Coordinates of C-alpha atoms (C1' of nucleotides) in Angstrom, one line a residue:
Chain A
M1 CA -65.7 -2.3 -19.1
E2 CA -63.9 -1.8 -15.9
L3 CA -62.2 1.4 -16.7
N4 CA -65.3 3.4 -15.7
I5 CA -64.3 3.3 -12.0
L6 CA -61.4 5.6 -12.9
E7 CA -63.2 7.8 -15.3
P8 CA -63.6 11.0 -13.3
Y9 CA -60.0 10.7 -12.4
L10 CA -59.1 10.3 -16.1
W11 CA -61.2 13.2 -17.3
E12 CA -60.0 15.7 -14.7
P13 CA -56.9 14.3 -13.1
D14 CA -55.7 17.7 -11.8
K15 CA -58.6 17.9 -9.5
Y16 CA -57.7 14.8 -7.5
L17 CA -54.9 13.5 -5.4
R18 CA -52.8 11.0 -7.2
N19 CA -52.1 7.4 -6.0
V20 CA -54.5 7.5 -3.2
A21 CA -58.2 6.8 -3.1
V22 CA -61.1 6.1 -0.7
D23 CA -62.9 2.8 -0.6
N24 CA -66.1 2.9 1.3
V25 CA -67.7 -0.4 2.3
I26 CA -71.4 0.5 2.6
F27 CA -73.3 -1.8 4.8
G28 CA -77.0 -2.0 4.6
Y29 CA -79.3 -3.5 7.2
H30 CA -82.8 -4.5 6.4
D31 CA -85.2 -7.3 7.5
K32 CA -82.6 -9.2 9.5
E33 CA -80.0 -9.1 6.8
L34 CA -76.7 -7.4 6.5
K35 CA -75.8 -6.5 3.0
V36 CA -73.0 -4.6 1.3
L37 CA -73.3 -2.3 -1.7
L38 CA -71.2 -3.3 -4.6
Q39 CA -70.8 -2.1 -8.2
K40 CA -69.8 -3.8 -11.3
P41 CA -69.0 -2.9 -14.8
I42 CA -71.7 -4.7 -16.8
V43 CA -69.3 -6.5 -19.1
L44 CA -67.2 -7.9 -16.4
E45 CA -68.0 -10.5 -13.8
K46 CA -66.1 -8.9 -11.0
W47 CA -67.5 -6.5 -8.5
T48 CA -66.0 -3.7 -6.4
V49 CA -66.7 -1.8 -3.2
T50 CA -67.9 1.7 -3.8
G51 CA -64.8 3.9 -4.1
G52 CA -63.4 7.0 -5.6
Y53 CA -60.7 9.5 -5.7
I54 CA -60.1 12.4 -3.3
L55 CA -60.6 16.0 -4.5
K56 CA -57.7 18.3 -3.6
T57 CA -60.2 20.5 -1.8
E58 CA -61.7 17.9 0.5
S59 CA -60.7 15.7 3.4
I60 CA -60.6 11.9 3.2
E61 CA -63.8 11.9 5.4
D62 CA -65.5 14.3 2.9
A63 CA -64.5 12.0 0.1
A64 CA -66.0 9.0 1.9
D65 CA -69.2 10.9 2.6
R66 CA -69.4 12.1 -1.0
I67 CA -68.9 8.6 -2.3
A68 CA -71.6 7.2 -0.1
F69 CA -74.0 10.0 -1.1
S70 CA -73.3 9.5 -4.8
R71 CA -74.5 5.9 -4.5
T72 CA -77.2 6.0 -1.9
G73 CA -78.5 9.6 -2.1
L74 CA -78.2 9.8 1.7
K75 CA -76.2 12.3 3.8
N76 CA -74.9 12.2 7.4
L77 CA -74.6 8.5 7.5
F78 CA -72.5 7.0 10.2
F79 CA -69.0 6.2 8.8
Q80 CA -65.7 5.1 10.2
Q81 CA -62.2 4.7 8.9
F82 CA -60.9 1.2 9.6
R83 CA -57.6 0.5 7.7
S84 CA -55.6 1.5 4.7
F85 CA -54.4 -0.8 2.0
G86 CA -51.3 -0.4 -0.2
N87 CA -49.0 -2.7 -1.9
P88 CA -47.8 -3.0 -5.5
E89 CA -49.7 -6.3 -6.0
R90 CA -53.1 -5.1 -5.0
T91 CA -54.3 -4.1 -8.4
V92 CA -52.6 -6.7 -10.6
D93 CA -55.6 -8.7 -11.5
S94 CA -57.7 -5.7 -12.4
G95 CA -56.8 -5.7 -16.0
F96 CA -56.0 -2.0 -15.7
N97 CA -52.6 -1.7 -17.4
A98 CA -51.1 0.0 -20.5
R99 CA -51.5 -3.1 -22.7
R100 CA -55.2 -3.3 -22.0
I101 CA -55.8 0.4 -22.4
N102 CA -53.9 0.5 -25.7
E103 CA -55.9 -2.5 -26.9
L104 CA -59.2 -1.0 -26.0
T105 CA -58.7 2.6 -27.0
N106 CA -55.9 2.6 -29.6
A107 CA -53.9 4.9 -27.3
Q108 CA -50.2 4.4 -27.0
M109 CA -49.6 4.7 -23.3
P110 CA -46.2 3.6 -22.0
D111 CA -46.1 0.9 -19.3
D112 CA -44.6 3.2 -16.7
C113 CA -47.1 6.0 -17.0
W114 CA -48.0 7.2 -13.5
I115 CA -51.6 6.2 -13.9
F116 CA -50.6 2.5 -13.7
D117 CA -48.8 2.9 -10.4
Y118 CA -50.6 1.3 -7.6
F119 CA -52.7 3.4 -5.4
V120 CA -53.3 3.4 -1.6
S121 CA -56.9 2.8 -0.5
I122 CA -58.1 4.4 2.6
G123 CA -60.8 2.1 3.9
F124 CA -64.0 3.4 5.4
Y125 CA -67.2 1.6 6.2
T126 CA -70.7 3.2 6.3
L127 CA -73.9 2.1 7.9
T128 CA -77.3 2.7 6.3
E129 CA -80.8 1.5 6.5
F130 CA -81.2 -0.6 3.5
S131 CA -84.8 0.3 2.5
A132 CA -84.1 4.1 2.6
V133 CA -81.7 3.8 -0.2
E134 CA -82.5 4.4 -3.8
L135 CA -79.6 3.0 -5.7
K136 CA -78.0 5.3 -8.2
K137 CA -76.5 3.7 -11.1
A138 CA -74.7 6.8 -12.2
E139 CA -73.0 5.4 -15.2
I140 CA -75.1 3.4 -17.6
E141 CA -72.4 0.7 -17.8
T142 CA -72.2 0.1 -14.1
D143 CA -74.4 -2.3 -12.2
C144 CA -75.0 -1.5 -8.5
A145 CA -76.6 -3.9 -6.1
W146 CA -76.8 -5.1 -2.5
W147 CA -75.2 -8.4 -1.7
T148 CA -75.5 -10.3 1.6
V149 CA -72.1 -10.4 3.4
N150 CA -72.2 -14.1 3.6
D151 CA -72.6 -14.6 -0.1
L152 CA -70.4 -12.3 -2.1
P153 CA -69.7 -12.4 -5.9
P154 CA -66.1 -12.4 -7.3
L155 CA -64.4 -9.2 -6.3
M156 CA -61.8 -7.1 -8.0
F157 CA -58.5 -6.0 -6.5
D158 CA -58.2 -6.9 -2.8
H159 CA -61.8 -6.0 -2.1
K160 CA -62.7 -9.4 -0.6
L161 CA -60.1 -8.6 2.1
L162 CA -61.4 -5.1 2.3
I163 CA -64.9 -6.2 3.1
A164 CA -63.7 -8.8 5.6
E165 CA -61.6 -6.2 7.4
A166 CA -64.5 -3.8 7.4
L167 CA -66.8 -6.3 8.9
K168 CA -64.2 -7.2 11.6
A169 CA -63.9 -3.5 12.4
L170 CA -67.6 -3.1 12.6
R171 CA -67.9 -6.1 15.0
L172 CA -65.2 -4.7 17.1
H173 CA -66.9 -1.3 17.1
I174 CA -70.3 -2.7 18.2
A175 CA -68.6 -4.3 21.3
H176 CA -67.5 -0.9 22.5
Y177 CA -69.9 1.7 21.1
P178 CA -73.6 2.0 20.6
I179 CA -74.9 1.3 17.2
G180 CA -78.3 1.4 15.5
Y181 CA -79.2 5.1 15.4
E182 CA -78.7 5.1 11.6
L183 CA -80.1 1.6 11.1
L184 CA -83.4 1.7 12.9
P185 CA -86.5 3.9 12.6
G186 CA -87.0 6.6 15.2
K187 CA -89.2 4.3 17.2
F188 CA -88.3 0.7 17.3
T189 CA -89.1 -2.4 19.3
I190 CA -86.8 -4.6 21.4
P191 CA -87.1 -7.5 19.0
E192 CA -86.0 -5.2 16.2
I193 CA -82.8 -3.9 17.9
H194 CA -82.1 -7.4 19.2
S195 CA -82.3 -8.7 15.6
L196 CA -80.0 -5.9 14.4
Y197 CA -77.3 -6.9 16.9
E198 CA -77.7 -10.6 16.1
T199 CA -77.4 -9.8 12.4
I200 CA -74.3 -7.7 12.6
L201 CA -72.6 -10.1 14.9
G202 CA -73.7 -13.1 12.9
R203 CA -74.7 -15.1 16.0
Q204 CA -77.5 -15.5 18.4
L205 CA -77.7 -13.4 21.6
D206 CA -79.8 -14.5 24.5
I207 CA -82.5 -11.9 24.7
R208 CA -82.6 -11.6 28.4
N209 CA -78.9 -11.1 28.8
F210 CA -78.9 -8.8 25.8
L211 CA -81.7 -6.6 27.2
R212 CA -80.2 -6.5 30.7
R213 CA -77.0 -5.0 29.3
L214 CA -78.6 -2.8 26.7
L215 CA -80.9 -1.2 29.3
A216 CA -77.9 -0.7 31.7
T217 CA -76.3 1.6 29.1
E218 CA -79.4 3.8 29.3
I219 CA -79.1 4.6 25.6
I220 CA -82.7 3.6 24.9
E221 CA -85.9 4.7 26.5
K222 CA -89.2 2.9 26.6
L223 CA -92.2 4.8 25.2
N224 CA -95.8 4.5 26.3
E225 CA -96.8 3.0 22.9
T226 CA -96.9 -0.4 21.4
K227 CA -96.5 -1.5 17.8
S228 CA -99.2 -3.7 16.4
I229 CA -97.7 -6.6 14.5
G230 CA -100.8 -8.7 14.2
G231 CA -101.6 -12.2 15.5
H232 CA -100.1 -11.8 18.9
R233 CA -98.8 -9.6 21.6
S234 CA -97.7 -6.2 20.6
P235 CA -94.2 -5.1 21.6
F236 CA -93.5 -1.8 23.2
L237 CA -91.8 1.0 21.3
Y238 CA -88.5 2.5 22.3
K239 CA -86.4 5.4 21.1
F240 CA -82.7 6.2 21.5
N241 CA -81.7 8.7 24.2
K242 CA -79.5 10.8 21.8
P243 CA -77.4 12.5 24.4
K244 CA -76.5 9.2 26.1
Y245 CA -76.0 7.6 22.7
D246 CA -73.6 10.4 21.6
E247 CA -71.8 10.2 24.9
G248 CA -71.4 6.5 24.4
L249 CA -70.0 7.1 20.9
E250 CA -67.5 9.5 22.5
N251 CA -66.4 7.6 25.5
G252 CA -67.3 4.0 24.8
V253 CA -70.0 1.8 26.3
L254 CA -69.3 -1.7 27.2
L255 CA -71.7 -3.9 25.3
S256 CA -69.4 -6.9 25.0
F257 CA -71.8 -9.6 23.9
Chain B
M1 CA -34.6 24.3 6.8
E2 CA -37.8 22.2 6.7
L3 CA -37.7 21.2 3.1
N4 CA -35.4 18.4 3.9
I5 CA -38.3 16.2 4.9
L6 CA -39.3 16.1 1.3
E7 CA -35.9 15.9 -0.2
P8 CA -35.8 12.3 -1.5
Y9 CA -39.2 13.0 -3.0
L10 CA -37.9 16.1 -4.7
W11 CA -34.8 14.5 -6.0
E12 CA -36.5 11.5 -7.5
P13 CA -40.2 12.1 -7.6
D14 CA -40.8 9.4 -10.2
K15 CA -39.8 6.7 -7.7
Y16 CA -42.5 7.5 -5.2
L17 CA -46.3 7.6 -5.0
R18 CA -47.6 11.1 -5.0
N19 CA -49.9 12.7 -2.5
V20 CA -49.5 9.9 0.0
A21 CA -46.9 9.2 2.7
V22 CA -46.3 7.1 5.7
D23 CA -45.8 8.7 9.1
N24 CA -44.4 6.3 11.7
V25 CA -44.7 7.2 15.3
I26 CA -41.7 5.4 16.8
F27 CA -42.2 4.7 20.5
G28 CA -39.1 3.9 22.6
Y29 CA -39.3 2.4 26.0
H30 CA -36.4 2.6 28.4
D31 CA -36.0 2.9 32.2
K32 CA -39.7 3.3 32.9
E33 CA -40.2 6.0 30.3
L34 CA -42.1 6.0 27.1
K35 CA -40.6 8.2 24.5
V36 CA -41.2 9.1 20.9
L37 CA -38.6 9.7 18.2
L38 CA -38.9 13.1 16.6
Q39 CA -36.8 14.9 14.0
K40 CA -36.4 18.6 13.4
P41 CA -34.8 20.8 10.8
I42 CA -32.1 22.6 12.9
V43 CA -33.1 26.1 11.9
L44 CA -36.8 25.6 12.8
E45 CA -38.3 25.1 16.2
K46 CA -41.0 22.6 15.1
W47 CA -40.5 18.9 15.2
T48 CA -42.1 16.1 13.2
V49 CA -42.8 12.4 13.5
T50 CA -40.5 10.3 11.4
G51 CA -42.1 9.9 8.0
G52 CA -41.4 9.5 4.4
Y53 CA -42.8 8.7 1.0
I54 CA -43.8 5.3 -0.4
L55 CA -41.7 3.8 -3.2
K56 CA -43.8 2.5 -6.1
T57 CA -42.2 -0.9 -5.6
E58 CA -43.0 -1.3 -1.9
S59 CA -46.1 -1.7 0.2
I60 CA -47.1 0.8 2.8
E61 CA -45.9 -1.6 5.5
D62 CA -42.5 -1.9 3.7
A63 CA -42.3 1.9 3.7
A64 CA -43.1 2.1 7.5
D65 CA -40.4 -0.5 8.1
R66 CA -37.9 1.2 5.9
I67 CA -38.5 4.6 7.6
A68 CA -38.1 3.0 11.1
F69 CA -34.9 1.3 9.9
S70 CA -33.5 4.6 8.4
R71 CA -33.7 6.3 11.8
T72 CA -33.1 3.5 14.3
G73 CA -31.0 1.0 12.4
L74 CA -33.3 -1.8 13.6
K75 CA -35.2 -4.2 11.6
N76 CA -38.2 -6.4 12.3
L77 CA -39.6 -4.0 14.9
F78 CA -43.2 -4.4 15.9
F79 CA -45.3 -1.9 14.0
Q80 CA -49.0 -1.4 13.4
Q81 CA -51.2 0.8 11.3
F82 CA -53.6 2.9 13.3
R83 CA -55.3 5.6 11.2
S84 CA -54.9 7.8 8.2
F85 CA -55.0 11.5 8.1
G86 CA -56.0 13.7 5.1
N87 CA -57.5 17.1 4.8
P88 CA -56.5 20.2 2.9
E89 CA -55.7 22.1 6.1
R90 CA -53.3 19.7 7.6
T91 CA -50.1 21.1 6.1
V92 CA -51.0 24.8 6.1
D93 CA -48.7 25.9 8.9
S94 CA -45.7 24.0 7.5
G95 CA -44.3 26.9 5.5
F96 CA -44.1 24.5 2.6
N97 CA -45.5 26.5 -0.3
A98 CA -44.5 28.1 -3.6
R99 CA -43.8 31.5 -2.1
R100 CA -41.4 30.1 0.4
I101 CA -39.6 27.8 -2.0
N102 CA -39.2 30.6 -4.5
E103 CA -37.8 32.9 -1.8
L104 CA -35.4 30.3 -0.6
T105 CA -34.2 28.9 -3.9
N106 CA -34.8 31.5 -6.5
A107 CA -37.0 29.0 -8.3
Q108 CA -40.2 30.2 -10.0
M109 CA -42.7 27.5 -8.9
P110 CA -46.4 28.2 -9.5
D111 CA -48.7 28.1 -6.5
D112 CA -50.7 25.2 -8.0
C113 CA -47.8 22.9 -8.6
W114 CA -48.9 19.4 -7.6
I115 CA -46.1 19.2 -5.0
F116 CA -48.0 21.7 -2.9
D117 CA -51.2 19.7 -2.9
Y118 CA -51.9 18.2 0.5
F119 CA -50.9 14.6 1.1
V120 CA -52.6 11.8 2.9
S121 CA -50.5 10.3 5.8
I122 CA -50.9 6.6 6.6
G123 CA -50.2 6.5 10.3
F124 CA -48.2 3.6 11.8
Y125 CA -46.6 3.2 15.2
T126 CA -43.6 1.2 16.0
L127 CA -42.2 -0.2 19.2
T128 CA -38.6 -0.4 20.1
E129 CA -36.3 -0.7 23.0
F130 CA -34.9 2.7 23.5
S131 CA -31.3 1.8 24.4
A132 CA -30.8 -0.5 21.4
V133 CA -31.2 2.5 19.1
E134 CA -28.4 4.4 17.7
L135 CA -30.0 7.5 16.3
K136 CA -29.1 8.2 12.7
K137 CA -29.1 11.8 11.8
A138 CA -28.9 11.1 8.1
E139 CA -29.0 14.7 7.0
I140 CA -26.7 17.1 8.7
E141 CA -29.4 19.7 8.9
T142 CA -31.8 17.4 10.8
D143 CA -31.9 17.0 14.5
C144 CA -33.3 13.7 15.8
A145 CA -34.1 13.0 19.4
W146 CA -36.3 11.1 21.9
W147 CA -39.0 13.1 23.7
T148 CA -41.1 11.8 26.5
V149 CA -44.7 11.5 25.4
N150 CA -45.9 13.7 28.2
D151 CA -43.7 16.6 27.3
L152 CA -43.5 17.2 23.6
P153 CA -42.0 20.1 21.8
P154 CA -44.0 22.2 19.2
L155 CA -44.9 19.9 16.3
M156 CA -45.4 20.5 12.6
F157 CA -48.5 19.7 10.6
D158 CA -51.1 17.7 12.6
H159 CA -48.4 15.6 14.3
K160 CA -49.6 16.4 17.8
L161 CA -52.8 14.7 16.9
L162 CA -51.0 11.9 15.2
I163 CA -49.0 11.1 18.3
A164 CA -52.1 11.3 20.5
E165 CA -54.0 8.9 18.2
A166 CA -51.0 6.5 18.0
L167 CA -50.8 6.4 21.8
K168 CA -54.5 5.8 22.0
A169 CA -54.2 2.9 19.5
L170 CA -51.3 1.5 21.4
R171 CA -53.2 1.5 24.7
L172 CA -56.2 -0.1 23.0
H173 CA -53.8 -2.7 21.5
I174 CA -52.2 -3.5 24.8
A175 CA -55.6 -4.4 26.3
H176 CA -56.2 -7.1 23.7
Y177 CA -52.8 -8.4 22.6
P178 CA -49.5 -9.2 24.2
I179 CA -46.8 -6.6 24.1
G180 CA -43.2 -6.5 25.2
Y181 CA -41.3 -8.9 23.0
E182 CA -39.7 -6.0 21.2
L183 CA -39.4 -3.9 24.3
L184 CA -37.7 -6.1 26.8
P185 CA -34.5 -8.1 26.8
G186 CA -34.7 -11.8 26.1
K187 CA -34.7 -12.5 29.9
F188 CA -36.6 -10.0 32.0
T189 CA -38.0 -9.8 35.5
I190 CA -41.6 -9.4 36.7
P191 CA -40.9 -5.9 38.0
E192 CA -39.6 -5.0 34.6
I193 CA -42.6 -6.2 32.6
H194 CA -44.9 -4.7 35.2
S195 CA -43.2 -1.3 34.8
L196 CA -43.5 -1.6 31.0
Y197 CA -47.2 -2.0 31.3
E198 CA -47.6 0.8 33.8
T199 CA -45.6 3.1 31.6
I200 CA -47.4 2.5 28.4
L201 CA -50.8 2.7 30.1
G202 CA -49.8 5.8 32.1
R203 CA -51.2 4.5 35.4
Q204 CA -50.5 2.1 38.2
L205 CA -51.4 -1.5 38.1
D206 CA -51.8 -3.6 41.2
I207 CA -48.9 -6.0 40.9
R208 CA -50.8 -9.0 42.3
N209 CA -53.7 -8.7 39.9
F210 CA -51.4 -7.9 37.1
L211 CA -49.4 -11.0 37.6
R212 CA -52.4 -13.2 38.1
R213 CA -53.7 -12.2 34.7
L214 CA -50.4 -12.2 32.9
L215 CA -49.5 -15.7 34.1
A216 CA -53.0 -16.9 33.1
T217 CA -52.1 -16.0 29.5
E218 CA -49.1 -18.3 29.6
I219 CA -47.2 -16.0 27.4
I220 CA -44.3 -15.8 29.8
E221 CA -42.2 -18.6 31.5
K222 CA -40.3 -18.6 34.7
L223 CA -36.6 -19.4 34.4
N224 CA -34.5 -21.0 37.0
E225 CA -32.3 -17.9 37.3
T226 CA -32.4 -14.7 39.2
K227 CA -31.1 -11.3 38.3
S228 CA -28.9 -9.7 40.9
I229 CA -29.8 -6.1 41.3
G230 CA -27.8 -5.3 44.4
G231 CA -28.9 -4.3 47.9
H232 CA -31.9 -6.6 48.2
R233 CA -33.8 -9.6 47.0
S234 CA -33.1 -10.8 43.5
P235 CA -36.0 -11.2 41.2
F236 CA -36.5 -14.3 39.1
L237 CA -36.0 -14.1 35.3
Y238 CA -38.7 -14.9 32.8
K239 CA -38.8 -15.3 29.1
F240 CA -41.6 -15.0 26.6
N241 CA -43.2 -18.2 25.3
K242 CA -43.0 -17.2 21.7
P243 CA -45.5 -19.6 20.2
K244 CA -48.1 -18.6 22.8
Y245 CA -47.1 -15.0 22.3
D246 CA -47.6 -15.1 18.6
E247 CA -50.9 -17.0 19.0
G248 CA -52.0 -14.2 21.3
L249 CA -51.0 -11.6 18.7
E250 CA -53.1 -13.5 16.2
N251 CA -56.2 -14.3 18.1
G252 CA -56.2 -11.8 20.9
V253 CA -55.6 -12.2 24.6
L254 CA -57.7 -10.6 27.2
L255 CA -55.4 -8.5 29.3
S256 CA -57.9 -5.7 30.0
F257 CA -56.2 -4.0 32.9
Chain C
dT1 C1' -29.3 -7.3 61.1
dG2 C1' -31.6 -3.8 58.7
dA3 C1' -33.1 -1.9 54.4
dA4 C1' -35.1 -2.5 50.2
dT5 C1' -37.5 -4.8 46.9
dA6 C1' -39.6 -9.5 45.5
dG7 C1' -43.2 -12.4 45.9
dT8 C1' -47.5 -14.5 47.3
dG9 C1' -53.2 -15.5 48.8
dT10 C1' -57.9 -14.4 50.1
dC11 C1' -62.1 -12.1 50.4
dT12 C1' -65.6 -9.2 48.2
dT13 C1' -67.9 -7.4 44.5
dT14 C1' -69.4 -7.4 39.9
dA15 C1' -70.4 -9.1 35.6
dA16 C1' -71.3 -13.0 32.4
dG17 C1' -73.8 -16.9 31.2
dA18 C1' -77.3 -20.4 31.3
dC19 C1' -81.8 -21.2 31.7
dA20 C1' -88.0 -21.3 31.4
dG21 C1' -92.2 -19.9 32.6
dT22 C1' -95.8 -16.0 32.5
dA23 C1' -98.2 -12.3 29.9
dT24 C1' -100.8 -10.3 26.2
dA25 C1' -102.5 -9.1 21.6
dT26 C1' -104.8 -10.9 17.8
dC27 C1' -107.4 -14.1 15.3
Chain D
dG1 C1' -109.4 -20.0 23.8
dA2 C1' -105.6 -21.1 20.8
dT3 C1' -101.5 -19.3 19.0
dA4 C1' -97.6 -16.7 18.5
dT5 C1' -94.5 -13.7 20.2
dA6 C1' -93.3 -10.3 24.1
dC7 C1' -91.5 -10.0 28.4
dT8 C1' -89.3 -11.0 32.9
dG9 C1' -86.0 -13.1 37.1
dT10 C1' -82.9 -16.3 39.4
dC11 C1' -79.1 -19.1 40.0
dT12 C1' -74.4 -20.4 38.9
dT13 C1' -69.8 -19.3 37.6
dA14 C1' -66.0 -16.5 36.4
dA15 C1' -63.4 -12.5 36.6
dA16 C1' -62.1 -8.1 38.5
dG17 C1' -60.7 -5.4 42.3
dA18 C1' -59.2 -4.4 46.8
dC19 C1' -56.0 -5.4 50.1
dA20 C1' -51.1 -6.8 53.4
dC21 C1' -48.0 -9.8 54.9
dT22 C1' -43.8 -12.8 54.3
dA23 C1' -39.3 -13.8 51.8
dT24 C1' -34.8 -12.9 50.2
dT25 C1' -30.8 -10.6 49.0
dC26 C1' -27.0 -7.8 50.0
dA27 C1' -24.7 -4.0 52.2

DNA sequence: TGAATAGTGTCTTTAAGACAGTATATC
DNA sequence: GATATACTGTCTTAAAGACACTATTCA
């Protein structure tokens, strides 16, 4: 049942900060679809964003990274803080309360035990290439799956809002900074990066105007190779110019589509 | 000494969330200057942003509002979350540790007491009209003063970074949303709002281009009155069109100067 | 009437947006 | 050579940026 999301915290509470956690909205892109990684206690019908508590020895960024790694097995993903969430009502529908615990475990916890206080969630989002991920269902009772952002299951806590805000932040980010290094193979085609942008923004982008502006940023370089895709003309391959890309991440690049 | 910043938390720790706090960078505008409200334990030379802990019964936004009110006496100020800060090193130079406490109070606190764990700060910034504020020096041992953002005193923790990030967020905000309702009197002149924008952005704005775009947003309305300022031509007074202003806050208004 | 600040308009340049026909790889 | 997708260029429109003179108040 749903308590598993708190288990490490319950086993070794002294290793973690109290009343504060990291929730990491892991976005996966693959084959023109934008998905989000969710987990679910098998016996419940509500899902959650991947999240966890913060070790006293790590930063909130370390925690976000560790949480992403624990589910995807990937390190050095691009991630970004977007907003924090905290109000006494945010966990009320979670079923996590003294009455429930006492029913389920024959414990005798008082209602005002600190563990039932609400916690503040620091929201991050992470970008990853979908097909590179081998989902880790660490706990046997937890289901873990990709869901398309336009068709989400019922979500626990305020996680529907959390995902909506993460997506909003991602779409704002993409208008001011380059994106794609973590989401595309080392060599990619124009149609591929074009689809990536269309998918993340959720709307069509005129390819001529898109390309004009993308090339103006100089973050991609044309290679002298083409990719055979069968049946018709082969597109040229491109790669990111990493120094320009990183400079764009630092100082901003206007790609306001 | 510097312990006072934690005092309410120490007196009644059960009323507050642990390991998480709100820091509220209170910006004050007055007479073409942008200032930030800082407080300081009198016996120390380092200052801090106004901050405090979160009651278990309130949201993080409530906490930010309460903190601003406790120092300025003003309610319903414009405030905005901008980023959270959390890493084990952020409080190391604060002098807040078991050895220090034991020296100062003849207590016998162990080094690993939870109260010395680092805490996560949820950063907000607040905007207020400088001259409306009567500073409240709640605790006799705390100094409280306005400092111009370009000339800050030595700051505790990572508060220098916190202020820099708040200012960055404010400048980003001003490019996409209207600002000024909380910072200008009900009736104000074009030179006044022009100066406000110049001050916040820290650079000059051509008044003709500025006005063209400001008027295009329709968030201000010309009144049939002028303000006598002595010695020369009197500027017309304007007021905000609150519905348009609020709609701009909601949906964004392009004022990218 | 002079000093000081308010207030206004045009031209140039740049970027955004709309739009369609040609090129080429593969079958 | 038929098909499917890659690739390219121009025109129109809107916004940004640069720039300077006239108007008004009051001392």
